[in-house]
PDB file of C-alpha atoms in Angstrom:
ATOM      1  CA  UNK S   1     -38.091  67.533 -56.345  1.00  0.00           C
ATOM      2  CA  UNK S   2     -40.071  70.681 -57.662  1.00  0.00           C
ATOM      3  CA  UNK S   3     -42.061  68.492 -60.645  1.00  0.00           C
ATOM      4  CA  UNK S   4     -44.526  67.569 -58.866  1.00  0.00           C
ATOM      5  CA  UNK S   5     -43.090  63.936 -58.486  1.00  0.00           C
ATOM      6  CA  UNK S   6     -41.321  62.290 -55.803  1.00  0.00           C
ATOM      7  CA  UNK S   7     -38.118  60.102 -55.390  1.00  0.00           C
ATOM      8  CA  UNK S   8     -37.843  56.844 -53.750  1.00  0.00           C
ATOM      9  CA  UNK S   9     -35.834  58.647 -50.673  1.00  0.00           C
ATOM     10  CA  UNK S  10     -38.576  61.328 -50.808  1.00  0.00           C
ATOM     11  CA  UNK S  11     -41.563  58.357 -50.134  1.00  0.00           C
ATOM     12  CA  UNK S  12     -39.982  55.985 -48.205  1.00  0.00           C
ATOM     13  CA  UNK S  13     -38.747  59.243 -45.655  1.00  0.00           C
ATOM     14  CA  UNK S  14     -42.680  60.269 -45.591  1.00  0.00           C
ATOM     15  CA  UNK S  15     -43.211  56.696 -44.604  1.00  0.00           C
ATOM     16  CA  UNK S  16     -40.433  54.903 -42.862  1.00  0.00           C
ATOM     17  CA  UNK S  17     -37.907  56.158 -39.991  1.00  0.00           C
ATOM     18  CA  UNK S  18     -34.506  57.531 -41.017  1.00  0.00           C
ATOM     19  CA  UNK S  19     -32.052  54.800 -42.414  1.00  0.00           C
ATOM     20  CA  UNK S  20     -29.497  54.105 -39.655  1.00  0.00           C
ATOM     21  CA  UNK S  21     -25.789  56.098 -41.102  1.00  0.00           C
ATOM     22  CA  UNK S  22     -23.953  52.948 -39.969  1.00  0.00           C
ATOM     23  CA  UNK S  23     -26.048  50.170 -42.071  1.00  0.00           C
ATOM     24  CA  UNK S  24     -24.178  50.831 -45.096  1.00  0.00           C
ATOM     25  CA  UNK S  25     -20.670  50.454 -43.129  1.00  0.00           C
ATOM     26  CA  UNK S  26     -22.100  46.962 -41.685  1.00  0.00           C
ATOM     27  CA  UNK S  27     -23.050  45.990 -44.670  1.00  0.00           C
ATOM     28  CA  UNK S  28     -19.877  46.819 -46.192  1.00  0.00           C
ATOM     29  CA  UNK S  29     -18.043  45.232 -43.310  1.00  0.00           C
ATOM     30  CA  UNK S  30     -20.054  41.858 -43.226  1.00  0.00           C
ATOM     31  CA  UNK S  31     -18.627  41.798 -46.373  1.00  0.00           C
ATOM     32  CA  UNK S  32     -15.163  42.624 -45.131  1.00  0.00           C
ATOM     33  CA  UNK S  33     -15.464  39.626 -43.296  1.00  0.00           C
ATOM     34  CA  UNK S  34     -16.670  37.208 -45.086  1.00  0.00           C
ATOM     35  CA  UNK S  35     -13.627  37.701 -47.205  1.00  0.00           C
ATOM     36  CA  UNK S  36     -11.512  37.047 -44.584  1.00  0.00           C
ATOM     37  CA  UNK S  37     -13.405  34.230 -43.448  1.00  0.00           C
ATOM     38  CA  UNK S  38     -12.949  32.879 -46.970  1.00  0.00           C
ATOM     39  CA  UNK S  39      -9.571  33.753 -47.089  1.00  0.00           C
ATOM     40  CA  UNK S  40      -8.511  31.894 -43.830  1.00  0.00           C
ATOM     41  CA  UNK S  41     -10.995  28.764 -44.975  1.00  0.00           C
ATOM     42  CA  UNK S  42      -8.317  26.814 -47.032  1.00  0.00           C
ATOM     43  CA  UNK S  43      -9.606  23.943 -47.554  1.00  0.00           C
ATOM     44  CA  UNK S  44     -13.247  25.830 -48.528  1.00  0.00           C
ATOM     45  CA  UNK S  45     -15.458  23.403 -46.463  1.00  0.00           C
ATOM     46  CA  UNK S  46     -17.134  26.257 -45.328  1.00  0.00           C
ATOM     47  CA  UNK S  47     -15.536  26.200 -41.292  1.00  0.00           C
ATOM     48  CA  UNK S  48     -12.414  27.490 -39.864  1.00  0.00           C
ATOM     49  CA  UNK S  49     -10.600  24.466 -38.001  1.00  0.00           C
ATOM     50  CA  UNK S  50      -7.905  24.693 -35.563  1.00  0.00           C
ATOM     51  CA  UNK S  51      -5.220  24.931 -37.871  1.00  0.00           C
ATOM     52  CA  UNK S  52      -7.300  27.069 -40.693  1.00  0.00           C
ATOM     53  CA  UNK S  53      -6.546  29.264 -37.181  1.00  0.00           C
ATOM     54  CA  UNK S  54      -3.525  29.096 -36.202  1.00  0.00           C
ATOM     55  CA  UNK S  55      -2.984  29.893 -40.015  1.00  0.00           C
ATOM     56  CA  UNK S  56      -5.238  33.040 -40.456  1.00  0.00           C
ATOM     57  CA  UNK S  57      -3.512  34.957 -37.731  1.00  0.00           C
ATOM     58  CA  UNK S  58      -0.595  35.080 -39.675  1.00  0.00           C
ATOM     59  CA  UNK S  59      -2.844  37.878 -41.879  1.00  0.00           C
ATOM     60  CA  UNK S  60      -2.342  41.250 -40.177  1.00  0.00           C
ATOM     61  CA  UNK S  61      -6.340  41.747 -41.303  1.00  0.00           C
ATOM     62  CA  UNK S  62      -7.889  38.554 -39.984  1.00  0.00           C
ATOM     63  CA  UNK S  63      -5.758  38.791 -36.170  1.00  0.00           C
ATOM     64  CA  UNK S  64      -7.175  42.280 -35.923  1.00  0.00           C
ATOM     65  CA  UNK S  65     -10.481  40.863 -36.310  1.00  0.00           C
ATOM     66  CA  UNK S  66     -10.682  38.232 -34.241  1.00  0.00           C
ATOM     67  CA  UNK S  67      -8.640  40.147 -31.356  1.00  0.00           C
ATOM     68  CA  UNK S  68     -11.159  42.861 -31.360  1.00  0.00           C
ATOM     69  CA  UNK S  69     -13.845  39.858 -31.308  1.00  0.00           C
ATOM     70  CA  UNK S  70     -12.730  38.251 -28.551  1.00  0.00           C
ATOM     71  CA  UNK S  71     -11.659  42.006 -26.583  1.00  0.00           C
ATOM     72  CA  UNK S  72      -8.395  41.644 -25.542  1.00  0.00           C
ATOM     73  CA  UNK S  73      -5.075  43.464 -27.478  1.00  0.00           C
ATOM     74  CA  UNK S  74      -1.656  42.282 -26.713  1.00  0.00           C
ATOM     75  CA  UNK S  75      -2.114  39.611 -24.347  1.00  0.00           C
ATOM     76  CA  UNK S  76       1.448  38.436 -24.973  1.00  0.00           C
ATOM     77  CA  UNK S  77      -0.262  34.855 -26.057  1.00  0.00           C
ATOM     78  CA  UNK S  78       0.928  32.673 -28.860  1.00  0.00           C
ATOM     79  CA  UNK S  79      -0.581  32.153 -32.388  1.00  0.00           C
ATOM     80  CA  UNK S  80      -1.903  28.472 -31.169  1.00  0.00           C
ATOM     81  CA  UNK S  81      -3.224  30.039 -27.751  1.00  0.00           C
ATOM     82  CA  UNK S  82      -5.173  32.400 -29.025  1.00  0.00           C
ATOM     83  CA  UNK S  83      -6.730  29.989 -31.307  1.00  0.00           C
ATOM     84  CA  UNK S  84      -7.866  27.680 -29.040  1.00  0.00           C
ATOM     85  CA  UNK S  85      -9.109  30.376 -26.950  1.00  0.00           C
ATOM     86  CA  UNK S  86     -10.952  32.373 -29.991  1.00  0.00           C
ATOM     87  CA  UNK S  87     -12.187  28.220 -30.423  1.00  0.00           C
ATOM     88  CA  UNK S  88     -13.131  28.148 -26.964  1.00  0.00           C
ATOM     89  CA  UNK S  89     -15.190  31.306 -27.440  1.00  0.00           C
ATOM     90  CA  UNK S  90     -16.661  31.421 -31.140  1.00  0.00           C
ATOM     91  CA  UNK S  91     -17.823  27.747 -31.256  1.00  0.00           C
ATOM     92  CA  UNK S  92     -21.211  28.174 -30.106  1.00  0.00           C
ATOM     93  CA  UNK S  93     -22.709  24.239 -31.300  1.00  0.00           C
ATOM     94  CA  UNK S  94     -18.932  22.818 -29.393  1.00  0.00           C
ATOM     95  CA  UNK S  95     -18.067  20.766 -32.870  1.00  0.00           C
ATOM     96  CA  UNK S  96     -14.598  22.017 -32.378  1.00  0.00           C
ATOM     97  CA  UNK S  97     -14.754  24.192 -35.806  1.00  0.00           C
ATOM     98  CA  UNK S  98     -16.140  27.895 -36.484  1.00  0.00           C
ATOM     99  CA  UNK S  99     -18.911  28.596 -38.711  1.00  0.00           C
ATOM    100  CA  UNK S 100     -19.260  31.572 -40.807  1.00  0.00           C
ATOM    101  CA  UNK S 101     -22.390  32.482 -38.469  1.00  0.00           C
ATOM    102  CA  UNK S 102     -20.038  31.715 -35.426  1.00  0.00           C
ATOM    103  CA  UNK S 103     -17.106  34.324 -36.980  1.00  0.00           C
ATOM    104  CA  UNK S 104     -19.883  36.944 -38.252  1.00  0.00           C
ATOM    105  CA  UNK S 105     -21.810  37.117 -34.846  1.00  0.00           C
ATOM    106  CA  UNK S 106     -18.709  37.533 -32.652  1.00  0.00           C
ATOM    107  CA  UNK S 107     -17.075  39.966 -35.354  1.00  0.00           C
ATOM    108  CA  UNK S 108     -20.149  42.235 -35.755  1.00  0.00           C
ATOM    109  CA  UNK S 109     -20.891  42.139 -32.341  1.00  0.00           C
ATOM    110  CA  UNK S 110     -17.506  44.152 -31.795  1.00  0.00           C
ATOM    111  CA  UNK S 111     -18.113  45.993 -34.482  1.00  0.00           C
ATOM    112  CA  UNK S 112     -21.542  47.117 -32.697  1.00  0.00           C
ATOM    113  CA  UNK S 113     -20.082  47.439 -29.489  1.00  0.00           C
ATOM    114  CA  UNK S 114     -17.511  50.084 -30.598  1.00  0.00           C
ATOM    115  CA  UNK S 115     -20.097  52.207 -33.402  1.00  0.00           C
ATOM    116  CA  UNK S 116     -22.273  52.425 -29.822  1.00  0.00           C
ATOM    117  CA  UNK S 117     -19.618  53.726 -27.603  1.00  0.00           C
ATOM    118  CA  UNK S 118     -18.919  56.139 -30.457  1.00  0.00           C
ATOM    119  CA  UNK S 119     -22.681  57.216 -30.635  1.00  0.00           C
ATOM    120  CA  UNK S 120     -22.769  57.594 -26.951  1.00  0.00           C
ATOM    121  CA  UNK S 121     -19.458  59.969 -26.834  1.00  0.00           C
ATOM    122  CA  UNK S 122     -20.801  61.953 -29.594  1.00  0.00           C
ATOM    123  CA  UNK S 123     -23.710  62.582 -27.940  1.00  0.00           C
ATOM    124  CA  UNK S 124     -22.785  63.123 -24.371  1.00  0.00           C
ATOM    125  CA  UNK S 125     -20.194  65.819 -26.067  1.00  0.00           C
ATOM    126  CA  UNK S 126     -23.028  67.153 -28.236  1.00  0.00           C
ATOM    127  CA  UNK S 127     -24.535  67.818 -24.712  1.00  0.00           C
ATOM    128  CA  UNK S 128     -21.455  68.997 -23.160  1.00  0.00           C
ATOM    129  CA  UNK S 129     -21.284  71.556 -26.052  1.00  0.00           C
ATOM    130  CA  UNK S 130     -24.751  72.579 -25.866  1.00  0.00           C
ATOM    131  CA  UNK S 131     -24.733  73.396 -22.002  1.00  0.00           C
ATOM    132  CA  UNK S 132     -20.845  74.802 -21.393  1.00  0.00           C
ATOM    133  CA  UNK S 133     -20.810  78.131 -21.166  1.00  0.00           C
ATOM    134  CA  UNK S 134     -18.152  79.638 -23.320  1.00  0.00           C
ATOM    135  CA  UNK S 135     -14.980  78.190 -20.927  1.00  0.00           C
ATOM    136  CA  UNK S 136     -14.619  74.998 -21.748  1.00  0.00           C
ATOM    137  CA  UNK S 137     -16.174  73.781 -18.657  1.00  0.00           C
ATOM    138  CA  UNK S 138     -19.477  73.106 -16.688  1.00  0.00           C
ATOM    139  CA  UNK S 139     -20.782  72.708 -13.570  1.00  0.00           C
ATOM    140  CA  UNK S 140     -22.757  69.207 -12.303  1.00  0.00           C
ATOM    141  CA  UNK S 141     -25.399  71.422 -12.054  1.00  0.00           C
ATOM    142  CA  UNK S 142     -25.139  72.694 -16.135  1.00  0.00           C
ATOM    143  CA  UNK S 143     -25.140  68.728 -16.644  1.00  0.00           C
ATOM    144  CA  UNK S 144     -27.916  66.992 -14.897  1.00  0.00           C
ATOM    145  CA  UNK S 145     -30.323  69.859 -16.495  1.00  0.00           C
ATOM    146  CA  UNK S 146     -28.473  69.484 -20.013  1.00  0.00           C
ATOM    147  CA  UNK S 147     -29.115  66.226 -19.622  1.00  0.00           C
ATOM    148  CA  UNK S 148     -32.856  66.374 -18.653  1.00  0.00           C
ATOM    149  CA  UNK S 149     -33.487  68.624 -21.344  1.00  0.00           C
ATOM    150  CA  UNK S 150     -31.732  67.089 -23.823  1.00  0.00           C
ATOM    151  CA  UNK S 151     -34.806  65.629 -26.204  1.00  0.00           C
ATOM    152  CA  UNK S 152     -32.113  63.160 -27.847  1.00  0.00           C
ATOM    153  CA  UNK S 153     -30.582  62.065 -24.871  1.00  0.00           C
TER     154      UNK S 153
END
């Protein structure tokens, strides 16, 4: 800071590795949906039943959710079928209900999925960009060495 004083960034950077970019955005979705979880809990008991659902996937937010938690898009499947599938799937202890730990888990871990496939593109084209020469274009040679030189690969 130039006073002779430091912040809390300033010490807990001198101390402690980076904070992740996307822990503020999980945070922020957990959030996301729990609300939804809420939401779609009618009866507030704290699980989603069948019909809590069958319900939920009437909201435009809550269907993209659990489609992208169980990874399949426009499987042609009724509103009942996909529920006892995303049942089938998300009810870990088999008591025929889902948890907020059961919908959380399977949510984030699509969530995860998809901020590592974006990491993984970013940084195969942040090679790609690094080794091309100028065209556009490189040769499997230019990428195997990119890639062995690459200290953040």
């Amino acid at each position: 800071m130039g006073d002779d004083r430091i912040s809390w960034q300033e010490f807990r950077a001198a101390f402690l590795p980076p904070v992740d970019p996307f822990a503020d955005y999980l945070r922020d979705y957990e959030t996301y949906l729990r609300a939804l979880f809420e939401r779609a809990d009618s009866n507030s008991d704290g699980d989603l039943s069948y019909s809590e659902l069958v319900d939920a996937l009437n909201d435009p937010d809550f269907a993209e959710v659990a489609v992208d938690a169980m990874g399949f898009v426009d499987s042609g499947i009724s509103r009942e079928e996909f529920a006892q599938q995303f049942l089938e799937v998300c009810d870990w202890n088999e008591d025929y209900k889902v948890q907020w730990e059961e919908f959380r888990e399977a949510a984030l871990a699509s969530a995860l999925t998809a901020m590592h496939e974006g990491r993984m593109e970013a940084a195969l084209r942040d090679v790609f960009d690094r080794v091309q020469g100028g065209d556009g274009t490189i040769t499997i040679d230019d990428a195997v060495q990119g890639l062995r030189d690459d200290e953040d690969f």
